[in-house]
Every structure is written in structure tokens, then in C-alpha cells.
Tab-separated table of C-alpha atoms in Angstrom:
chain	number	residue	atom	x	y	z
A	416	MET	CA	-12.562	19.010	5.553
A	417	ALA	CA	-10.085	21.438	6.879
A	418	SER	CA	-6.724	21.451	5.109
A	419	ALA	CA	-3.588	22.029	7.255
A	420	PRO	CA	-1.883	25.766	6.000
A	421	LEU	CA	0.064	25.429	3.536
A	422	PRO	CA	3.970	25.788	3.984
A	423	LEU	CA	5.497	28.986	2.516
A	424	GLU	CA	8.746	26.984	1.083
A	425	ALA	CA	8.884	23.830	-0.840
A	426	SER	CA	10.653	20.990	0.741
A	427	PRO	CA	13.524	19.559	-0.723
A	428	ILE	CA	13.214	16.778	-3.407
A	429	ALA	CA	13.954	13.713	-1.264
A	430	PHE	CA	12.461	9.930	-2.087
A	431	GLY	CA	10.635	8.567	0.872
A	432	THR	CA	9.670	4.956	1.202
A	433	ASP	CA	7.897	4.497	-2.226
A	434	GLY	CA	8.461	7.781	-4.436
A	435	TRP	CA	8.944	11.581	-4.053
A	436	ARG	CA	5.700	12.888	-2.846
A	437	GLY	CA	4.381	16.821	-1.741
A	438	ILE	CA	1.992	19.502	-1.814
A	439	LEU	CA	0.790	20.029	-5.236
A	440	GLY	CA	1.887	23.539	-5.916
A	441	VAL	CA	4.529	23.932	-3.540
A	442	ASP	CA	6.523	21.014	-3.409
A	443	ILE	CA	5.160	19.392	-7.134
A	444	THR	CA	5.544	22.074	-9.784
A	445	MET	CA	6.403	21.630	-13.327
A	446	GLU	CA	9.728	23.044	-12.913
A	447	ARG	CA	10.897	20.795	-10.457
A	448	LEU	CA	8.861	17.443	-11.711
A	449	LEU	CA	10.487	17.545	-15.103
A	450	PRO	CA	14.206	17.382	-13.586
A	451	VAL	CA	13.001	14.711	-11.233
A	452	ALA	CA	11.390	12.566	-13.893
A	453	ALA	CA	14.751	13.302	-16.344
A	454	ALA	CA	16.776	11.975	-13.738
A	455	ALA	CA	14.427	8.804	-12.996
A	456	ALA	CA	14.413	7.995	-16.618
A	457	GLN	CA	18.166	8.622	-16.958
A	458	GLU	CA	18.934	6.168	-13.992
A	459	LEU	CA	16.604	3.579	-15.200
A	460	ALA	CA	18.450	3.290	-18.759
A	461	HIS	CA	21.909	3.761	-17.077
A	462	SER	CA	20.742	0.962	-14.268
A	463	ALA	CA	19.320	-1.148	-16.929
A	464	PRO	CA	20.229	-5.257	-16.463
A	465	GLU	CA	22.553	-6.213	-18.959
A	466	GLY	CA	20.538	-7.757	-22.433
A	467	LEU	CA	17.791	-5.551	-21.907
A	468	ALA	CA	17.764	-3.177	-25.252
A	469	SER	CA	14.158	-1.113	-24.761
A	470	GLN	CA	14.001	2.079	-24.365
A	471	GLU	CA	10.867	2.016	-23.256
A	472	VAL	CA	9.588	3.963	-20.269
A	473	VAL	CA	5.926	3.296	-18.922
A	474	ILE	CA	4.147	6.743	-17.714
A	475	GLY	CA	1.218	6.207	-15.218
A	476	TYR	CA	-1.068	8.295	-13.226
A	477	ASP	CA	-3.746	8.245	-10.942
A	478	ARG	CA	-6.968	10.177	-11.003
A	479	ARG	CA	-5.816	12.932	-8.663
A	480	PHE	CA	-6.226	16.730	-9.753
A	481	LEU	CA	-3.832	17.563	-12.777
A	482	ALA	CA	-2.301	14.044	-12.650
A	483	PRO	CA	-3.075	13.151	-16.144
A	484	GLU	CA	-1.673	16.390	-16.997
A	485	LEU	CA	1.377	16.119	-15.388
A	486	ALA	CA	1.833	12.662	-16.869
A	487	GLU	CA	1.608	13.610	-20.332
A	488	ALA	CA	4.083	16.754	-19.453
A	489	ILE	CA	7.014	14.166	-18.166
A	490	CYS	CA	6.657	12.312	-21.120
A	491	SER	CA	8.431	15.065	-22.686
A	492	ALA	CA	11.231	15.159	-20.169
A	493	VAL	CA	11.519	11.272	-20.698
A	494	ARG	CA	11.533	11.772	-24.665
A	495	GLY	CA	14.437	14.792	-23.854
A	496	CYS	CA	16.689	11.648	-22.548
A	497	GLY	CA	16.633	9.941	-25.791
A	498	LEU	CA	14.129	7.578	-24.190
A	499	ALA	CA	10.552	6.333	-25.493
A	500	PRO	CA	7.773	7.435	-22.924
A	501	LEU	CA	4.443	5.038	-23.294
A	502	LEU	CA	1.468	7.072	-21.617
A	503	CYS	CA	-1.142	4.942	-20.262
A	504	ASP	CA	-4.430	5.535	-21.935
A	505	THR	CA	-6.653	5.835	-18.575
A	506	PRO	CA	-5.818	6.731	-15.135
A	507	THR	CA	-4.473	3.293	-13.821
A	508	PRO	CA	-3.754	1.435	-10.542
A	509	THR	CA	-0.069	1.494	-9.795
A	510	PRO	CA	0.314	-2.379	-10.070
A	511	ALA	CA	-1.040	-2.147	-13.541
A	512	ALA	CA	2.044	-0.100	-14.512
A	513	SER	CA	4.451	-2.307	-13.048
A	514	TRP	CA	2.545	-5.269	-15.119
A	515	ALA	CA	2.859	-3.569	-18.395
A	516	VAL	CA	6.790	-3.028	-17.559
A	517	VAL	CA	7.435	-6.899	-17.413
A	518	GLN	CA	4.939	-7.595	-19.970
A	519	ARG	CA	6.844	-5.360	-22.493
A	520	GLN	CA	10.122	-5.754	-21.065
A	521	ALA	CA	10.563	-2.077	-20.303
A	522	LEU	CA	12.827	-0.239	-18.513
A	523	GLY	CA	10.551	0.801	-15.938
A	524	ALA	CA	7.906	3.036	-15.058
A	525	LEU	CA	6.918	6.443	-13.700
A	526	VAL	CA	3.725	6.832	-11.773
A	527	ILE	CA	2.201	10.390	-11.214
A	528	THR	CA	0.339	9.375	-7.891
A	529	ALA	CA	0.502	10.392	-4.063
A	530	SER	CA	-0.868	6.937	-3.236
A	531	HIS	CA	-2.778	7.129	0.019
A	532	ASN	CA	-1.534	10.572	0.988
A	533	PRO	CA	-4.317	13.637	1.252
A	534	PRO	CA	-6.025	14.987	-1.853
A	535	GLU	CA	-3.684	18.056	-2.125
A	536	TRP	CA	-0.689	15.928	-2.590
A	537	LEU	CA	1.096	14.487	-5.769
A	538	GLY	CA	4.217	12.966	-6.400
A	539	LEU	CA	6.354	10.439	-8.495
A	540	LYS	CA	6.965	6.515	-8.156
A	541	ILE	CA	9.626	4.856	-10.003
A	542	LYS	CA	9.067	1.347	-10.948
A	543	GLY	CA	12.121	-0.671	-12.137
A	544	PRO	CA	12.515	-3.620	-15.204
A	545	PHE	CA	11.569	-6.373	-12.793
A	546	GLY	CA	8.206	-4.722	-11.907
A	547	GLY	CA	8.602	-3.067	-8.303
A	548	SER	CA	9.716	-0.259	-6.686
A	549	VAL	CA	13.272	0.547	-7.150
A	550	GLU	CA	15.550	0.288	-3.961
A	551	GLY	CA	17.036	3.525	-1.668
A	552	ASP	CA	20.270	3.000	-3.393
A	553	PHE	CA	18.825	3.855	-6.857
A	554	THR	CA	16.567	6.749	-5.455
A	555	ARG	CA	19.763	8.302	-3.906
A	556	ARG	CA	21.215	8.173	-7.368
A	557	VAL	CA	18.532	9.915	-8.782
A	558	GLU	CA	19.026	12.767	-6.042
A	559	THR	CA	22.668	12.818	-7.175
A	560	ARG	CA	22.035	13.437	-10.629
A	561	LEU	CA	19.651	16.148	-9.624
A	562	ALA	CA	22.181	17.743	-7.491
A	563	ALA	CA	24.717	17.837	-10.217
A	564	GLY	CA	22.244	19.290	-12.502
A	565	GLY	CA	22.583	17.220	-15.411
A	566	ILE	CA	21.442	18.836	-19.084
A	567	SER	CA	18.245	17.425	-20.674
A	568	VAL	CA	16.009	19.455	-22.303
A	569	PRO	CA	12.238	18.046	-22.603
A	570	ILE	CA	11.055	17.387	-26.283
A	571	GLY	CA	6.980	17.880	-26.793
A	572	GLY	CA	4.916	16.064	-28.880
A	573	LYS	CA	1.899	13.510	-28.315
A	574	PRO	CA	3.265	10.315	-26.909
A	575	PRO	CA	1.550	6.650	-27.743
A	576	ARG	CA	-0.762	5.526	-25.684
A	577	LEU	CA	-0.782	2.275	-23.601
A	578	ALA	CA	-3.866	0.394	-23.354
A	579	ALA	CA	-1.973	-0.539	-19.628
A	580	LEU	CA	-5.215	-1.549	-17.700
A	581	ASP	CA	-6.784	-3.702	-20.272
A	582	ALA	CA	-3.538	-5.634	-20.444
A	583	TYR	CA	-3.554	-5.822	-16.697
A	584	VAL	CA	-7.150	-7.408	-16.578
A	585	SER	CA	-6.489	-9.558	-18.960
A	586	GLY	CA	-3.240	-11.114	-17.084
A	587	LEU	CA	-4.837	-11.155	-14.167
A	588	GLN	CA	-7.845	-13.317	-15.404
A	589	ALA	CA	-5.192	-15.706	-16.621
A	590	LYS	CA	-3.421	-16.281	-13.479
A	591	VAL	CA	-6.809	-16.617	-11.403
A	592	ASN	CA	-9.836	-18.676	-12.358
A	593	THR	CA	-12.004	-15.562	-11.912
A	594	ALA	CA	-15.277	-17.415	-13.557
A	595	ALA	CA	-15.131	-19.843	-10.737
A	596	LEU	CA	-14.853	-17.336	-8.140
A	597	ALA	CA	-17.960	-15.605	-9.425
A	598	ASP	CA	-19.533	-19.265	-9.321
A	599	GLY	CA	-18.469	-19.629	-5.606
A	600	LEU	CA	-19.556	-16.481	-4.678
A	601	GLU	CA	-23.122	-16.950	-5.676
A	602	ARG	CA	-23.200	-20.727	-4.389
A	603	LEU	CA	-22.009	-18.952	-0.868
A	604	GLY	CA	-24.705	-16.359	-1.150
A	605	LEU	CA	-22.044	-13.633	-0.626
A	606	THR	CA	-21.783	-10.362	-1.919
A	607	VAL	CA	-18.526	-8.346	-2.602
A	608	ILE	CA	-18.795	-5.082	-2.173
A	609	VAL	CA	-15.839	-2.576	-3.422
A	610	ASP	CA	-15.033	0.764	-2.493
A	611	PRO	CA	-11.982	2.220	-4.581
A	612	MET	CA	-12.206	5.462	-2.564
A	613	HIS	CA	-12.248	7.390	-5.814
A	614	GLY	CA	-9.255	6.139	-6.956
A	615	SER	CA	-7.834	4.742	-10.188
A	616	ALA	CA	-8.680	0.879	-9.135
A	617	ALA	CA	-12.442	1.863	-9.921
A	618	GLY	CA	-14.211	-0.772	-11.790
A	619	VAL	CA	-11.150	-3.485	-11.638
A	620	LEU	CA	-12.787	-5.814	-9.888
A	621	PRO	CA	-15.674	-6.048	-11.634
A	622	ALA	CA	-13.970	-6.329	-14.557
A	623	LEU	CA	-12.238	-9.076	-13.255
A	624	LEU	CA	-14.999	-11.087	-12.402
A	625	GLY	CA	-17.543	-10.283	-15.275
A	626	GLU	CA	-20.743	-8.910	-16.080
A	627	ARG	CA	-22.373	-12.064	-14.828
A	628	ALA	CA	-21.043	-11.408	-11.368
A	629	SER	CA	-22.327	-7.677	-11.428
A	630	ALA	CA	-25.654	-8.943	-12.780
A	631	SER	CA	-26.141	-11.174	-10.099
A	632	GLY	CA	-25.518	-9.176	-7.189
A	633	ALA	CA	-22.398	-10.923	-6.318
A	634	ILE	CA	-20.123	-8.026	-6.786
A	635	ARG	CA	-20.916	-3.876	-6.502
A	636	GLU	CA	-19.345	-0.712	-5.978
A	637	ILE	CA	-19.721	2.302	-4.377
A	638	ARG	CA	-17.758	5.449	-4.427
A	639	ALA	CA	-16.209	4.368	-8.136
A	640	ASN	CA	-16.446	7.971	-9.297
A	641	ARG	CA	-13.311	10.503	-10.017
A	642	ASP	CA	-13.088	12.766	-6.870
A	643	PRO	CA	-9.734	14.516	-6.651
A	644	LEU	CA	-10.859	15.437	-3.263
A	645	PHE	CA	-11.847	11.768	-2.346
A	646	GLY	CA	-14.659	12.487	-0.440
A	647	GLY	CA	-13.282	15.022	1.920
A	648	ASN	CA	-10.237	12.662	3.436
A	649	PRO	CA	-7.366	10.649	2.433
A	650	PRO	CA	-7.930	7.573	0.177
A	651	GLU	CA	-6.036	5.469	2.656
A	652	PRO	CA	-7.826	2.553	3.490
A	653	LEU	CA	-8.276	2.877	7.403
A	654	ALA	CA	-11.786	2.617	9.070
A	655	PRO	CA	-12.383	6.133	9.710
A	656	TYR	CA	-12.788	6.749	6.040
A	657	LEU	CA	-15.032	3.950	5.334
A	658	VAL	CA	-18.399	4.645	7.018
A	659	ASP	CA	-20.340	4.132	3.599
A	660	LEU	CA	-18.713	0.898	3.139
A	661	ILE	CA	-19.218	-0.204	6.862
A	662	ALA	CA	-22.739	0.481	6.477
A	663	ALA	CA	-23.228	-0.873	2.834
A	664	VAL	CA	-22.021	-4.664	4.067
A	665	ARG	CA	-23.734	-4.440	7.507
A	666	ALA	CA	-27.078	-3.670	5.324
A	667	SER	CA	-26.140	-6.380	3.152
A	668	THR	CA	-25.803	-8.727	5.803
A	669	ALA	CA	-29.017	-7.718	7.366
A	670	ALA	CA	-31.087	-8.061	4.530
A	671	GLY	CA	-29.874	-11.682	4.544
A	672	ARG	CA	-27.070	-11.758	1.955
A	673	PRO	CA	-23.663	-11.831	3.983
A	674	ALA	CA	-21.353	-9.186	2.546
A	675	VAL	CA	-17.601	-8.892	2.097
A	676	GLY	CA	-16.191	-5.210	1.618
A	677	ILE	CA	-13.087	-4.901	-0.168
A	678	VAL	CA	-11.181	-1.324	-0.070
A	679	PHE	CA	-8.328	0.214	-2.222
A	680	ASP	CA	-6.209	3.225	-1.420
A	681	GLY	CA	-5.956	6.067	-4.495
A	682	ASP	CA	-3.382	4.301	-6.590
A	683	GLY	CA	-4.598	0.845	-6.292
A	684	ASP	CA	-1.653	-0.966	-4.160
A	685	ARG	CA	-3.176	-1.003	-0.861
A	686	ILE	CA	-6.199	-3.183	0.563
A	687	ALA	CA	-8.178	-3.536	3.733
A	688	ALA	CA	-11.491	-5.218	4.120
A	689	VAL	CA	-14.838	-5.173	5.945
A	690	ASP	CA	-16.352	-8.437	6.999
A	691	GLU	CA	-19.855	-9.212	7.461
A	692	ARG	CA	-20.273	-7.960	10.668
A	693	GLY	CA	-18.823	-4.554	9.798
A	694	ARG	CA	-15.547	-5.107	11.600
A	695	PHE	CA	-12.576	-3.313	9.646
A	696	CYS	CA	-9.994	-6.051	8.820
A	697	SER	CA	-6.934	-4.226	8.060
A	698	THR	CA	-3.572	-6.618	6.500
A	699	GLN	CA	-2.787	-7.371	10.083
A	700	LEU	CA	-5.628	-9.565	9.669
A	701	LEU	CA	-5.744	-10.207	6.227
A	702	MET	CA	-1.993	-11.416	5.960
A	703	PRO	CA	-2.478	-14.325	8.154
A	704	LEU	CA	-5.826	-15.313	5.958
A	705	PHE	CA	-3.607	-15.301	2.889
A	706	ILE	CA	-0.716	-17.292	4.413
A	707	ASP	CA	-3.211	-20.077	5.501
A	708	HIS	CA	-4.404	-20.271	2.204
A	709	LEU	CA	-1.898	-20.068	-0.094
A	710	ALA	CA	0.397	-22.810	2.326
A	711	ARG	CA	-2.402	-25.005	3.322
A	712	ALA	CA	-5.068	-24.929	0.572
A	713	ARG	CA	-2.824	-23.901	-2.386
A	714	GLN	CA	0.504	-25.675	-1.078
A	715	LEU	CA	2.655	-23.062	-2.670
A	716	PRO	CA	6.301	-23.104	-1.470
A	717	GLY	CA	8.328	-19.894	-0.111
A	718	CYS	CA	9.026	-18.121	3.638
A	719	VAL	CA	6.645	-15.258	4.770
A	720	ILE	CA	7.950	-11.805	4.906
A	721	LYS	CA	6.413	-9.144	7.508
A	722	THR	CA	7.376	-5.876	8.392
A	723	VAL	CA	8.137	-5.069	11.875
A	724	SER	CA	4.737	-3.215	12.521
A	725	GLY	CA	2.864	-6.373	11.733
A	726	SER	CA	0.651	-8.358	13.335
A	727	ASP	CA	2.094	-11.402	15.900
A	728	LEU	CA	-0.747	-13.286	14.135
A	729	MET	CA	1.257	-13.490	10.838
A	730	GLN	CA	4.198	-14.871	12.516
A	731	LEU	CA	2.045	-17.500	14.511
A	732	VAL	CA	-0.029	-18.460	11.640
A	733	ALA	CA	3.353	-18.896	9.243
A	734	GLU	CA	5.505	-20.703	12.071
A	735	GLY	CA	1.935	-23.064	12.710
A	736	LEU	CA	2.590	-24.131	8.734
A	737	GLY	CA	6.316	-24.654	9.127
A	738	ARG	CA	7.019	-21.414	7.150
A	739	THR	CA	9.852	-19.887	7.988
A	740	VAL	CA	9.156	-15.815	8.507
A	741	LEU	CA	11.418	-12.779	7.906
A	742	GLU	CA	11.048	-9.458	9.749
A	743	LYS	CA	11.861	-6.233	7.751
A	744	PRO	CA	11.234	-2.326	7.954
A	745	VAL	CA	8.345	-0.929	6.828
A	746	GLY	CA	8.520	0.268	3.440
A	747	PHE	CA	7.129	-2.507	0.755
A	748	LYS	CA	10.847	-2.420	-1.308
A	749	TYR	CA	12.172	-4.296	1.505
A	750	ILE	CA	9.876	-7.077	0.826
A	751	ALA	CA	10.520	-6.646	-2.856
A	752	ALA	CA	14.082	-7.108	-2.546
A	753	GLU	CA	13.521	-10.648	-0.534
A	754	MET	CA	11.270	-11.589	-3.457
A	755	LEU	CA	14.005	-10.938	-6.247
A	756	GLN	CA	16.450	-12.906	-4.088
A	757	GLY	CA	14.454	-16.124	-3.032
A	758	GLU	CA	11.461	-17.943	-2.962
A	759	VAL	CA	8.779	-16.025	-1.040
A	760	LEU	CA	4.906	-16.966	-0.663
A	761	VAL	CA	3.517	-13.740	0.619
A	762	GLY	CA	4.974	-10.742	2.103
A	763	GLY	CA	2.968	-7.824	3.454
A	764	GLU	CA	3.075	-4.990	5.599
A	765	GLU	CA	0.151	-3.282	8.162
A	766	SER	CA	-0.490	-0.554	5.931
A	767	GLY	CA	-2.179	-2.506	3.323
A	768	GLY	CA	0.649	-3.289	1.028
A	769	VAL	CA	0.610	-7.385	0.000
A	770	GLY	CA	2.520	-8.910	-2.644
A	771	PHE	CA	2.844	-12.636	-3.541
A	772	GLY	CA	5.928	-14.838	-4.874
A	773	MET	CA	4.125	-15.973	-7.767
A	774	HIS	CA	3.373	-12.833	-9.059
A	775	LEU	CA	4.890	-9.402	-8.918
A	776	PRO	CA	7.460	-8.261	-6.442
A	777	GLU	CA	5.153	-5.240	-6.054
A	778	ARG	CA	1.727	-4.525	-3.870
A	779	ASP	CA	-0.974	-5.315	-5.871
A	780	ALA	CA	-4.365	-5.130	-4.576
A	781	PRO	CA	-6.704	-6.164	-7.176
A	782	PHE	CA	-4.598	-9.167	-7.299
A	783	ALA	CA	-4.853	-9.420	-3.695
A	784	ALA	CA	-8.957	-9.174	-3.888
A	785	LEU	CA	-8.926	-12.002	-6.257
A	786	LEU	CA	-6.743	-14.224	-3.542
A	787	LEU	CA	-9.197	-13.162	-0.910
A	788	ILE	CA	-11.873	-14.177	-2.475
A	789	GLU	CA	-10.708	-17.407	-3.518
A	790	ALA	CA	-9.682	-18.125	0.357
A	791	LEU	CA	-13.562	-17.529	1.038
A	792	VAL	CA	-14.903	-19.557	-1.659
A	793	GLU	CA	-12.601	-22.573	-0.643
A	794	GLY	CA	-13.085	-22.241	2.941
A	795	GLY	CA	-17.003	-22.009	2.445
A	796	VAL	CA	-17.693	-18.993	5.296
A	797	PRO	CA	-17.823	-15.610	5.558
A	798	LEU	CA	-14.462	-13.421	6.349
A	799	GLY	CA	-15.293	-13.075	9.827
A	800	GLU	CA	-16.066	-16.501	10.705
A	801	ARG	CA	-12.426	-17.141	8.799
A	802	ILE	CA	-10.490	-15.079	10.481
A	803	ASP	CA	-11.908	-15.653	14.222
A	804	ALA	CA	-11.038	-19.447	13.746
A	805	LEU	CA	-7.633	-18.626	12.907
A	806	GLN	CA	-7.363	-16.314	15.515
A	807	GLN	CA	-8.399	-19.241	17.914
A	808	ARG	CA	-6.078	-21.592	16.048
A	809	CYS	CA	-2.962	-19.360	17.267
A	810	GLY	CA	-3.919	-18.835	20.895
A	811	GLY	CA	-6.797	-16.363	20.788
A	812	ALA	CA	-8.099	-12.677	19.298
A	813	ALA	CA	-5.888	-9.880	19.368
A	814	ALA	CA	-6.933	-6.134	18.886
A	815	TYR	CA	-4.807	-3.860	16.759
A	816	ASP	CA	-5.029	-0.023	15.815
A	817	ARG	CA	-2.960	2.706	14.757
A	818	LEU	CA	-3.092	6.268	15.178
A	819	ASP	CA	-1.261	9.288	13.348
A	820	LEU	CA	-0.466	12.264	15.048
A	821	ARG	CA	0.621	15.375	12.893
A	822	LEU	CA	3.446	17.157	14.585
A	823	PRO	CA	3.860	21.136	14.022
A	824	ASP	CA	6.808	20.679	11.530
A	825	MET	CA	9.769	18.469	10.433
A	826	GLU	CA	11.933	19.912	13.391
A	827	SER	CA	9.439	19.032	15.599
A	828	ARG	CA	9.403	15.599	14.081
A	829	ARG	CA	13.353	15.506	14.535
A	830	ARG	CA	13.492	16.385	18.021
A	831	LEU	CA	10.820	14.084	18.954
A	832	GLU	CA	12.745	11.217	17.112
A	833	ALA	CA	16.143	12.131	18.326
A	834	THR	CA	14.375	11.632	21.944
A	835	LEU	CA	13.128	8.543	21.764
A	836	ALA	CA	16.162	6.979	20.031
A	837	ALA	CA	18.146	8.107	23.046
A	838	ALA	CA	15.997	7.065	25.799
A	839	PRO	CA	13.060	4.906	24.867
A	840	PRO	CA	10.639	4.554	27.622
A	841	ARG	CA	11.165	1.468	29.842
A	842	GLU	CA	7.184	0.959	30.993
A	843	VAL	CA	4.012	1.634	28.768
A	844	ALA	CA	0.854	1.856	30.319
A	845	GLY	CA	1.885	0.038	33.598
A	846	SER	CA	3.453	-2.474	31.442
A	847	PRO	CA	7.087	-3.290	31.706
A	848	VAL	CA	9.390	-2.735	28.561
A	849	LEU	CA	10.549	-6.345	27.587
A	850	GLU	CA	12.523	-5.566	24.639
A	851	VAL	CA	13.228	-2.509	22.526
A	852	ILE	CA	13.246	-3.163	18.873
A	853	THR	CA	14.628	-0.775	16.605
A	854	THR	CA	14.358	-2.407	13.104
A	855	ASP	CA	12.303	0.857	11.789
A	856	GLY	CA	11.446	3.366	14.316
A	857	VAL	CA	10.905	2.313	18.056
A	858	LYS	CA	8.843	-0.989	18.736
A	859	LEU	CA	8.164	-1.772	22.851
A	860	ARG	CA	7.684	-5.470	23.292
A	861	LEU	CA	5.324	-5.702	26.517
A	862	GLY	CA	4.181	-9.396	26.156
A	863	PRO	CA	2.594	-11.961	23.594
A	864	SER	CA	0.621	-10.178	20.891
A	865	HIS	CA	1.147	-6.921	22.929
A	866	TRP	CA	3.190	-4.360	21.670
A	867	LEU	CA	3.680	-0.507	20.922
A	868	MET	CA	5.697	1.139	18.007
A	869	LEU	CA	6.284	4.366	17.312
A	870	ARG	CA	7.554	5.587	13.950
A	871	PHE	CA	7.614	8.563	11.605
A	872	SER	CA	6.053	9.047	8.323
A	873	GLY	CA	8.636	8.972	5.589
A	874	THR	CA	6.635	11.562	3.878
A	875	GLU	CA	4.824	14.032	5.888
A	876	PRO	CA	5.499	15.377	9.258
A	877	LEU	CA	3.852	12.460	10.982
A	878	LEU	CA	3.991	10.022	14.118
A	879	ARG	CA	2.580	6.812	13.743
A	880	LEU	CA	1.567	4.974	16.665
A	881	TYR	CA	0.993	1.315	16.323
A	882	CYS	CA	-0.602	-1.122	18.890
A	883	GLU	CA	-1.475	-4.683	19.190
A	884	ALA	CA	-2.672	-5.772	22.518
A	885	PRO	CA	-5.294	-8.626	24.203
A	886	SER	CA	-8.129	-6.072	23.673
A	887	GLU	CA	-9.451	-3.249	22.492
A	888	ALA	CA	-9.750	-1.504	25.614
A	889	ARG	CA	-6.022	-1.833	26.023
A	890	VAL	CA	-5.059	-0.954	22.394
A	891	HIS	CA	-6.862	2.842	23.363
A	892	GLU	CA	-5.229	2.987	26.545
A	893	VAL	CA	-1.770	2.042	25.357
A	894	LEU	CA	-2.737	4.743	22.678
A	895	GLY	CA	-3.532	7.129	24.844
A	896	TRP	CA	-0.576	6.728	26.976
A	897	ALA	CA	1.724	6.808	23.390
A	898	ARG	CA	-0.087	10.526	22.631
A	899	ALA	CA	0.517	11.747	25.940
A	900	LEU	CA	4.118	10.978	25.691
A	901	ALA	CA	4.610	12.364	22.079
A	902	GLU	CA	2.865	15.724	23.125
A	903	ALA	CA	4.923	16.114	26.343
A	904	ILE	CA	7.958	16.207	24.250
């Protein structure tokens, strides 16, 4: 893997859609991390709901280089604020840290992770007492505390250890009948192949389904070892990084045992899947399945929340089942805010984050995996057949893809962003633009299940190009047009 040249200066400390992230050794250093952790802990204490008497802050971390060591270091910063850090005793999926917060009624959690970002990145996520990501107002107050230069002195010492992963597994098993899922997989002759991408969700799904499922071949894992380089790619659940999983699924199906691949990102809060034919299934296809299963089979209450980059199929399935659909900017914190205010069936984003109203206001990929398996067992057919049936029910198949363009620097990003905002295109690859949507980035509506969206990453100098269209050929044509547009500005 060829890495981009390191920047010569650190970027300003600023929180994106979910946390503060940057390049380890440039942006993320001990000198910068300790004050950020202290400011975040102080704000958790200051913003605590009335009646919450806890002084505990859960400290989690993923499998990245130096993540365990830096997690232990920020315990000293938290202790220096007069609070009580609890350090997870193993690398832990981010939703497991959120689960621990709710279970223990703690002030919140600080998680050392860069989620799906490239291997050289690291960062800090902040979880509130409700078990989800804090909102933008909270992180702006953290930034204000940093700018004010508040005084806190780290206090060293060995922090108490917390068996957060064990508690999380037990908690999910109490919510879902995992023994019945294991039996159902055996009955269907279906194998689940899990790819945690070397991240902190390794071992979680096999632990949830139990030893019998592993022994029978109903579930197995690949790439479960710790590798801080993640095999040379970002630990992001995208098709180009899943060659091994796609090959394993196809091999199993060809050998007579249909398989479904389930993939988690580096910190276990994003999910994607591979169907029995080897087709990559992002949450653009999984969200409609969750909506159908939870609303129709489980008959659970609540509305559906999608981000502006979400597939039209989500809305078609939801409305076909009589559910209201809310559309939000990209970022799960917007979905979590709705979950805290009202009754939500399911909320999800294109990039793999899915949350459920009967669970946490948080992206939780292992829990989503259990519900995916539950939906397949309930339907009695493999994933690809189930998705094809949903698409046909809602007007026919549509294709989707996303292209990420790395820009030379943040100044290039700002220039391109200003140009698109001032003069959005009126025509895209020969199709007139019917509607311009600026909820987040610029989304150009070209027709039913046919749109292009241009949006900048909140953490990197990246332009993300999203497209849904009636065919794969049209998706590639539109993305190629958008790439040429971006490179010409």
C-alpha cells in the first residue's frame, strides 16, 4: 500500500461527523490527545443529566497501532479531572463501549479509534450517557474548552479494568434468541462467513452464536487476527477491500452450501454483506431488508430514518409498509437525535451505520448482523434472493456505487466546495437535473432511483461521489462524468 506523503503541519483540532481524527504522529500525539480527552471528560461531567451521580467514564479502544497504550494514557487525563476512568480489558467494538455506558449509567465513553479511516490514522470518539455519539453542540463546547486552555494535570496510575466485551455479548444474547438463529442456519444449510477486517469486532459474532454454530460450520471467520495495517487497505466495508470474503462466499456456494458474508469495519460500528452469488451488499440494500423484517415480520413500531445519501429503495419499502420516512444529513448523530426524541424503527446511512429503536441510539454492527441473520432465517431464502424479491416488489432493481476522490489538500476541497455551492450543474451525463438537494453536500435528482450526490468527507480531503441509477453501466457513466467535473474545477 502506497501511503500519501505526511503533512508537515498538524491540522487544527476539530470534530467531524463522529469524533476527532487525524494522522498518528502528526495530528494525533500525546501532547494533543491528553488535553482533548480532558476537555471531553470535563464536558461529559458538566453536561450530565440531572440526577446522574456517576463519575465513571468508560475508556475503549480498537486494534490500531498504539490504540491500547493511548487509551491507558487518557485514563490519566480523565483522572486528572476528578473523574473515574474504567479501561476496557480488551480491544472493544465501539458499540460495546456505548453498551457499557448505558449498563453502568456512566457519564459517557471516550474511545480511541479511527473507525474506517486508513491505517495511519487514529482518533477519539465521544459517547454520551444515553449510549450514542454526542451532538455537534457538545463537541463545539469541547473545542471551546480547548481554546480557553483550561488547567488539568494528568494523574498517573493503573486504571480499573472493565470486561465490556463480555457484558456486551451477554446483553445482545438477551435481546436476540441466538440459539434459534444457529438452529435456523443449520436447517437452511446456510453458512455465515464473517470478515472483521482485522478490527475490534473479531470473535464477536461467533461468540454470540455459540460454539455449536462454529463446530457445525454455520459460522466461521476470516481475517480475525490483529493487523494494525489492516492488510494494506482501510478497514472500511467496501467491495474493493473484500476480495477474500467474496471469494470465500463464492467458494462455499459453489461447493453446495450457500453462504452469506458479513463484514464489520475497524471498530465494529459499520456493516456490509456479500450475498450467495458474491454480490456486495451495502446498507443501500440491507436497510430495506431491515425495514421489511422489523415492520412486517416483527411488527415493531416507529418511523424510518435515512440519510440523504441513502437509496430510494429504503423509502419505497418503508412507505409500502405504511411507515413515515425522515431524511437527514450524513452522520449517525442526526439519526441518534431522532431516536432520543421519538419512536424509531430503524435508522441507517449509506456507509454502513445502522441503529435500531429497540436497542441503542448508536450504530451497532454486531447487533445488526444478528437481525440480518434473523431476517434470512425468517424468510427461508439466501440474502440475494431476498433482496431481489424486495426490489421487484418496489419497482425493479437499481444499481449503486460510491467513488472517493482524494484531493491534493484542504484548500482544494474548499475551492471545489464553494464552486459546487454557487453553481451546481444543470445537466449530468446527458440527463437534466430535476432537483437540487442541499441537505448535505449537493444531491442532483435525475429521476426515480436515479441521482448523483457530491459530498466532502468531514475528516479528510476527500470528495465522495454517490450514484444510484437504473443500471450498473449508468452508475459508472455518471460517476465518470462527476469525476471529470471535479478534476476540471
